[in-house]
Tab-separated table of C-alpha atoms in Angstrom:
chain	number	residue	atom	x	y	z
A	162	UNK	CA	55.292	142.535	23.007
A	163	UNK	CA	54.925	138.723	23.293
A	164	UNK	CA	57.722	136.551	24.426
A	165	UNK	CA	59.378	134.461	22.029
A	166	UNK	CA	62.225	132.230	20.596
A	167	UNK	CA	61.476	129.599	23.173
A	168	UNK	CA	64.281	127.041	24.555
A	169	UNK	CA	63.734	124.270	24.535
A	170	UNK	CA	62.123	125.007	21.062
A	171	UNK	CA	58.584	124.381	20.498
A	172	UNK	CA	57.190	120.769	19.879
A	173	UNK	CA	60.951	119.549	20.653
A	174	UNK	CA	61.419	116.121	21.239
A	175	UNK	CA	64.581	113.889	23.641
A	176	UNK	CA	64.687	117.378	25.423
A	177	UNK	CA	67.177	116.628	28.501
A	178	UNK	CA	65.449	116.356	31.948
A	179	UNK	CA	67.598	119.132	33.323
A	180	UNK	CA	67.206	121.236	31.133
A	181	UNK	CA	66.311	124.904	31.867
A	182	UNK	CA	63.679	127.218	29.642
A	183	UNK	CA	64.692	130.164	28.435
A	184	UNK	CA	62.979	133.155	25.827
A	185	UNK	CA	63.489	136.222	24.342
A	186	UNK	CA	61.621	138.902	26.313
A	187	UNK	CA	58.756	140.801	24.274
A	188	UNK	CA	59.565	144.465	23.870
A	189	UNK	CA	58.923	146.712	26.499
A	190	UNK	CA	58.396	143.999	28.894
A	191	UNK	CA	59.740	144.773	32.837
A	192	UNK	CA	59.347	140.864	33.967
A	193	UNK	CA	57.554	137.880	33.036
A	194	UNK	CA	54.726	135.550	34.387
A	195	UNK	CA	55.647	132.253	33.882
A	196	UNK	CA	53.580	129.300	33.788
A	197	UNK	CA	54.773	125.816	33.178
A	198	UNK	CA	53.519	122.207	33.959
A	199	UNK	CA	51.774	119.250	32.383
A	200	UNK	CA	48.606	120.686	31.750
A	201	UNK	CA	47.984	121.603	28.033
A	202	UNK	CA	46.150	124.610	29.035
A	203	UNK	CA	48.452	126.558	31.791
A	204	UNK	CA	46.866	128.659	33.942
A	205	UNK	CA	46.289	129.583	37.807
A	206	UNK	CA	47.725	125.599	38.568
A	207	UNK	CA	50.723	126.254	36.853
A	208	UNK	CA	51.457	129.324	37.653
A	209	UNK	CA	55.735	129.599	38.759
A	210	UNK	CA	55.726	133.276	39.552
A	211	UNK	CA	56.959	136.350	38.274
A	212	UNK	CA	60.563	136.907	37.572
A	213	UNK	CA	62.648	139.622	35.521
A	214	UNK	CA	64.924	136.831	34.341
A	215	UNK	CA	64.582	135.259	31.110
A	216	UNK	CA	65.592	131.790	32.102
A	217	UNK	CA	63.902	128.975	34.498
A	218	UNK	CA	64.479	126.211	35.761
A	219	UNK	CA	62.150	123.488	36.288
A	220	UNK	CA	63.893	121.174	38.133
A	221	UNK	CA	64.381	117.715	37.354
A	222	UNK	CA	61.692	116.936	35.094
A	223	UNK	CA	60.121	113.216	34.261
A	224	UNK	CA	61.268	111.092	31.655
A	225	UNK	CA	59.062	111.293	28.300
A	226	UNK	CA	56.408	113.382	29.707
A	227	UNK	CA	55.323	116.146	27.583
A	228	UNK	CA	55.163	119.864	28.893
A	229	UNK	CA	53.619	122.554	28.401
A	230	UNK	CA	54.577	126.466	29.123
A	231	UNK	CA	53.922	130.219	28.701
A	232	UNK	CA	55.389	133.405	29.484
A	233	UNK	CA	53.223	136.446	29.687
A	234	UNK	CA	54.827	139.609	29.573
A	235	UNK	CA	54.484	142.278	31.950
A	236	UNK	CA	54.791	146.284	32.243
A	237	UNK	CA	53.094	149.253	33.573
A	238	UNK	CA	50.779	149.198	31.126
A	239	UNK	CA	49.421	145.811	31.469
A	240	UNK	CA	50.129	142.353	30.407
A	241	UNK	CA	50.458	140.386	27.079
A	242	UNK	CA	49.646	136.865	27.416
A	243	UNK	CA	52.365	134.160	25.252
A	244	UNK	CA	51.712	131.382	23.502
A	245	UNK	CA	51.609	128.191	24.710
A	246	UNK	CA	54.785	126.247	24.231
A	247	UNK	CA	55.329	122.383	24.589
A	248	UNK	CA	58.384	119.704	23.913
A	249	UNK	CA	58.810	116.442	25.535
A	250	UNK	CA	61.877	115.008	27.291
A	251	UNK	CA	64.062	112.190	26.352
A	252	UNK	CA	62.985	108.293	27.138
A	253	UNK	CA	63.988	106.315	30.135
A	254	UNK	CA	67.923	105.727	30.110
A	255	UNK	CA	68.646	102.246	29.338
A	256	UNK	CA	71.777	100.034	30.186
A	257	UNK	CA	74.090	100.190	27.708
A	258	UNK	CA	74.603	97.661	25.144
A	259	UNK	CA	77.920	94.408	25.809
A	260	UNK	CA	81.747	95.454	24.739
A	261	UNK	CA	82.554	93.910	21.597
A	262	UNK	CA	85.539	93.031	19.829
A	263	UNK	CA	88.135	92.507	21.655
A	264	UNK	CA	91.700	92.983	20.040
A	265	UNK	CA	93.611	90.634	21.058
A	266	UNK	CA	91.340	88.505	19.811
A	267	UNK	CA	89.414	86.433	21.831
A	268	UNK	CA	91.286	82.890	22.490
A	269	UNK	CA	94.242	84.276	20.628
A	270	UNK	CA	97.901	83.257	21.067
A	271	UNK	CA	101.576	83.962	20.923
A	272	UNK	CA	100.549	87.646	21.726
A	273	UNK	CA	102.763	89.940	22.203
A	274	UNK	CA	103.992	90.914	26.021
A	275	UNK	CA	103.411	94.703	25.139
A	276	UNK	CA	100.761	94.455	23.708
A	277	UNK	CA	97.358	96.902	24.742
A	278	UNK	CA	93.454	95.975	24.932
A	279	UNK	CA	91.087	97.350	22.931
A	280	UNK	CA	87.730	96.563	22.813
A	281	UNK	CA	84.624	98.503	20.979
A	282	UNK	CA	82.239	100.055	23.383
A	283	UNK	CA	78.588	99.016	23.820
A	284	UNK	CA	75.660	100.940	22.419
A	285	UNK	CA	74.880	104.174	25.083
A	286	UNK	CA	78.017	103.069	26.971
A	287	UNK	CA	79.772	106.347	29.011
A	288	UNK	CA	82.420	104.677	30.630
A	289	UNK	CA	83.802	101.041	30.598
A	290	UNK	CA	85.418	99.346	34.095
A	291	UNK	CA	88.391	97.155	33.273
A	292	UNK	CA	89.112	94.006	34.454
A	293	UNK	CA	92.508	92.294	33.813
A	294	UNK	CA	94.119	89.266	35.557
A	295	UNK	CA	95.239	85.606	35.030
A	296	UNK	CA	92.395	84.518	37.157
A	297	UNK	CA	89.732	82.730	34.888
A	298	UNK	CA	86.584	84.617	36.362
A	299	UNK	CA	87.559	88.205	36.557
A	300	UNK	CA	86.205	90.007	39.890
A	301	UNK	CA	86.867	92.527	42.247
A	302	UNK	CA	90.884	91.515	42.317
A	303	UNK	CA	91.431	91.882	38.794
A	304	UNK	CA	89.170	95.381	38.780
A	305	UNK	CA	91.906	97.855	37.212
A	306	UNK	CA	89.624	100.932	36.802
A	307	UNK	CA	87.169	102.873	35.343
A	308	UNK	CA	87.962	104.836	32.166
A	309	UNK	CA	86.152	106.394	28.960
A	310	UNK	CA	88.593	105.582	26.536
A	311	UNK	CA	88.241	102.168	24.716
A	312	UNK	CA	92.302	101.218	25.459
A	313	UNK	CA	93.835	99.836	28.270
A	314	UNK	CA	97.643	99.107	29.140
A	315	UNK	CA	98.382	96.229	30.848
A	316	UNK	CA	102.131	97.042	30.683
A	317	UNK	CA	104.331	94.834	30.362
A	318	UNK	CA	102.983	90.570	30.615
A	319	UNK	CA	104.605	87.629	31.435
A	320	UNK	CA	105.580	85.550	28.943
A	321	UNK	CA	103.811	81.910	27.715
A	322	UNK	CA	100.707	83.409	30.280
A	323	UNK	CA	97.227	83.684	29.767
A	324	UNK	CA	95.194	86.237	30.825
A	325	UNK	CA	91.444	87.112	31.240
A	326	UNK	CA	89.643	89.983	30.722
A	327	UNK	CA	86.186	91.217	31.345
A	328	UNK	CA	84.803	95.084	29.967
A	329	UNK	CA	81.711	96.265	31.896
A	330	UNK	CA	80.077	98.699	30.253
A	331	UNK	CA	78.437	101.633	32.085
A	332	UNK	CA	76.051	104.585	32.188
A	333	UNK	CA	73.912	106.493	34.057
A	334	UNK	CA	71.146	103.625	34.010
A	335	UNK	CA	73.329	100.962	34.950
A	336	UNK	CA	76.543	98.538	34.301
A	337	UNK	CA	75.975	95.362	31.845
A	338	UNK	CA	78.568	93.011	32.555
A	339	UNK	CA	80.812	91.951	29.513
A	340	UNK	CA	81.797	88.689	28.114
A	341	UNK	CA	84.949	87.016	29.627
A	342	UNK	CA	88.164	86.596	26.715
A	343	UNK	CA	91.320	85.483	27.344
A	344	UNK	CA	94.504	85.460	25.135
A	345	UNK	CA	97.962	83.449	25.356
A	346	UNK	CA	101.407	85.906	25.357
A	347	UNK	CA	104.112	84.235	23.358
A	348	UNK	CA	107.882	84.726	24.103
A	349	UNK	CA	110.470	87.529	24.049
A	350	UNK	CA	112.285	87.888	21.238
A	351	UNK	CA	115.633	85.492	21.533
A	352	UNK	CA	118.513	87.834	22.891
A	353	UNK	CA	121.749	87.986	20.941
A	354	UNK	CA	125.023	86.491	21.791
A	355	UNK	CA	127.967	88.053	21.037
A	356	UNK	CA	130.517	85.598	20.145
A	357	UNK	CA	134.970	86.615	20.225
A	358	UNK	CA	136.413	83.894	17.749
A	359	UNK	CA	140.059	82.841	17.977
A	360	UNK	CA	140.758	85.669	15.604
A	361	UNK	CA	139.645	88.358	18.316
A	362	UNK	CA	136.335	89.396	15.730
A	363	UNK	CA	133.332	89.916	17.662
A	364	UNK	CA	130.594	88.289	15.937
A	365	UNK	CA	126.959	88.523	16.968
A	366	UNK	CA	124.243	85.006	16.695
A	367	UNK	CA	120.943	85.157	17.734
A	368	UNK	CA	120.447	82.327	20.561
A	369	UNK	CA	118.091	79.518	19.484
C-alpha cells in the first residue's frame, strides 16, 4: 500500500528547519524509496535512497523554502509510488523585540533596598542578559548574567544609591540592546531604641 500520514503534514507552513520527516509505512511494504528536495516533481535528482526506517532526516534545511517529498513503497512484488508531499519552513529568525517595563520604575525613588527587577521581555526574546551597577552606562562590569526568567535579585542595595540597569534581550538571531533605567533606594527603616526610665520600665521609641 501507499505511504501515508506524512510529518511534517502536508501543505504545512513555519515547519522548523530541523525538523525530520516521518510516515506511516503502506501495508506490506519491506522499505521505502525516498525522495525529497525542492523540486515540485521528485524524481531521479532527488532521490535519498532506500531505507526500512520510517523517519529521515534532511538536515538543516533553508529558511522559508518550500519542499517537496515522496515515499514509494517497496516489496517483493514491486513498488507503489506515494504522493507527493510539500510544507514550507519557518521565516528568517529575527532579533527580538527591546525589554519593557521596568518595575522599579524607570527614574523612580525611595525604593526599597530589597527590592527585585522585573522587566517584561521583548517580542521573540529566549533569554535576557542582566546588567546591574551604579555605573551610569552599564557594560561588561556591571554584566550579572544570562537568564530566561524575567526577575533578577540584586540582593540587598545600599541605601540613598542609585543604580542603573540595562536588559539585553536575546535569541538565536541576535541580542538587541535595551534601554538604560535607573532608580533611587530610600532608607532603612529607623531602628528602635529601647529606653530604661527611672522606674526600671523598658520602653521602646522608634529613633527619628
Amino acid at each position: 500500500g501507499q505511504a501515508s500520514n506524512p510529518s511534517p503534514a502536508n501543505s504545512a507552513t513555519d515547519v522548523s528547519v530541523t525538523a525530520d520527516l516521518s510516515w506511516t509505512g503502506g501495508s506490506g511494504a519491506t522499505s521505502s524509496d525516498v525522495y525529497f528536495g525542492t523540486d515540485s516533481t521528485p524524481d531521479a535528482g532527488e532521490f535519498q535512497g532506500n531505507q526500512t526506517a520510517t523517519t529521515f532526516d534532511p538536515g538543516t534545511m533553508s529558511n522559508n523554502t518550500t519542499y517537496y517529498w515522496r515515499i514509494d513503497e517497496i516489496n517483493a512484488e514491486g513498488t507503489t509510488t506515494g504522493n507527493v508531499w510539500n510544507f514550507t519552513t519557518e521565516g528568517t529568525p529575527t532579533p527580538p523585540g527591546q525589554a519593557s517595563s521596568p518595575s522599579p520604575a524607570n527614574s523612580a525613588t525611595d525604593v526599597s533596598i530589597t527590592a527585585d527587577l522585573s522587566w517584561t521581555a521583548g517580542s521573540g526574546a529566549t533569554s535576557h542578559d542582566v546588567y546591574f551597577g551604579t555605573d551610569s552606562t552599564p557594560d561588561a562590569g556591571e554584566f550579572q548574567s544570562n537568564q530566561t526568567a524575567t526577575t533578577y535579585d540584586p540582593g540587598t542595595m545600599a541605601e540613598s544609591t542609585t543604580y542603573y540597569w540595562r536588559i539585553d534581550e536575546v535569541n538565536a538571531a541576535g541580542t538587541t540592546t535595551g534601554n538604560v533605567w535607573n532608580f533611587t533606594t530610600g532608607t532603612a527603616p529607623a531602628a528602635f531604641l529601647q529606653d530604661s526610665g527611672a522606674d526600671g520600665i523598658v520602653s521602646m521609641e522608634a529613633e527619628n
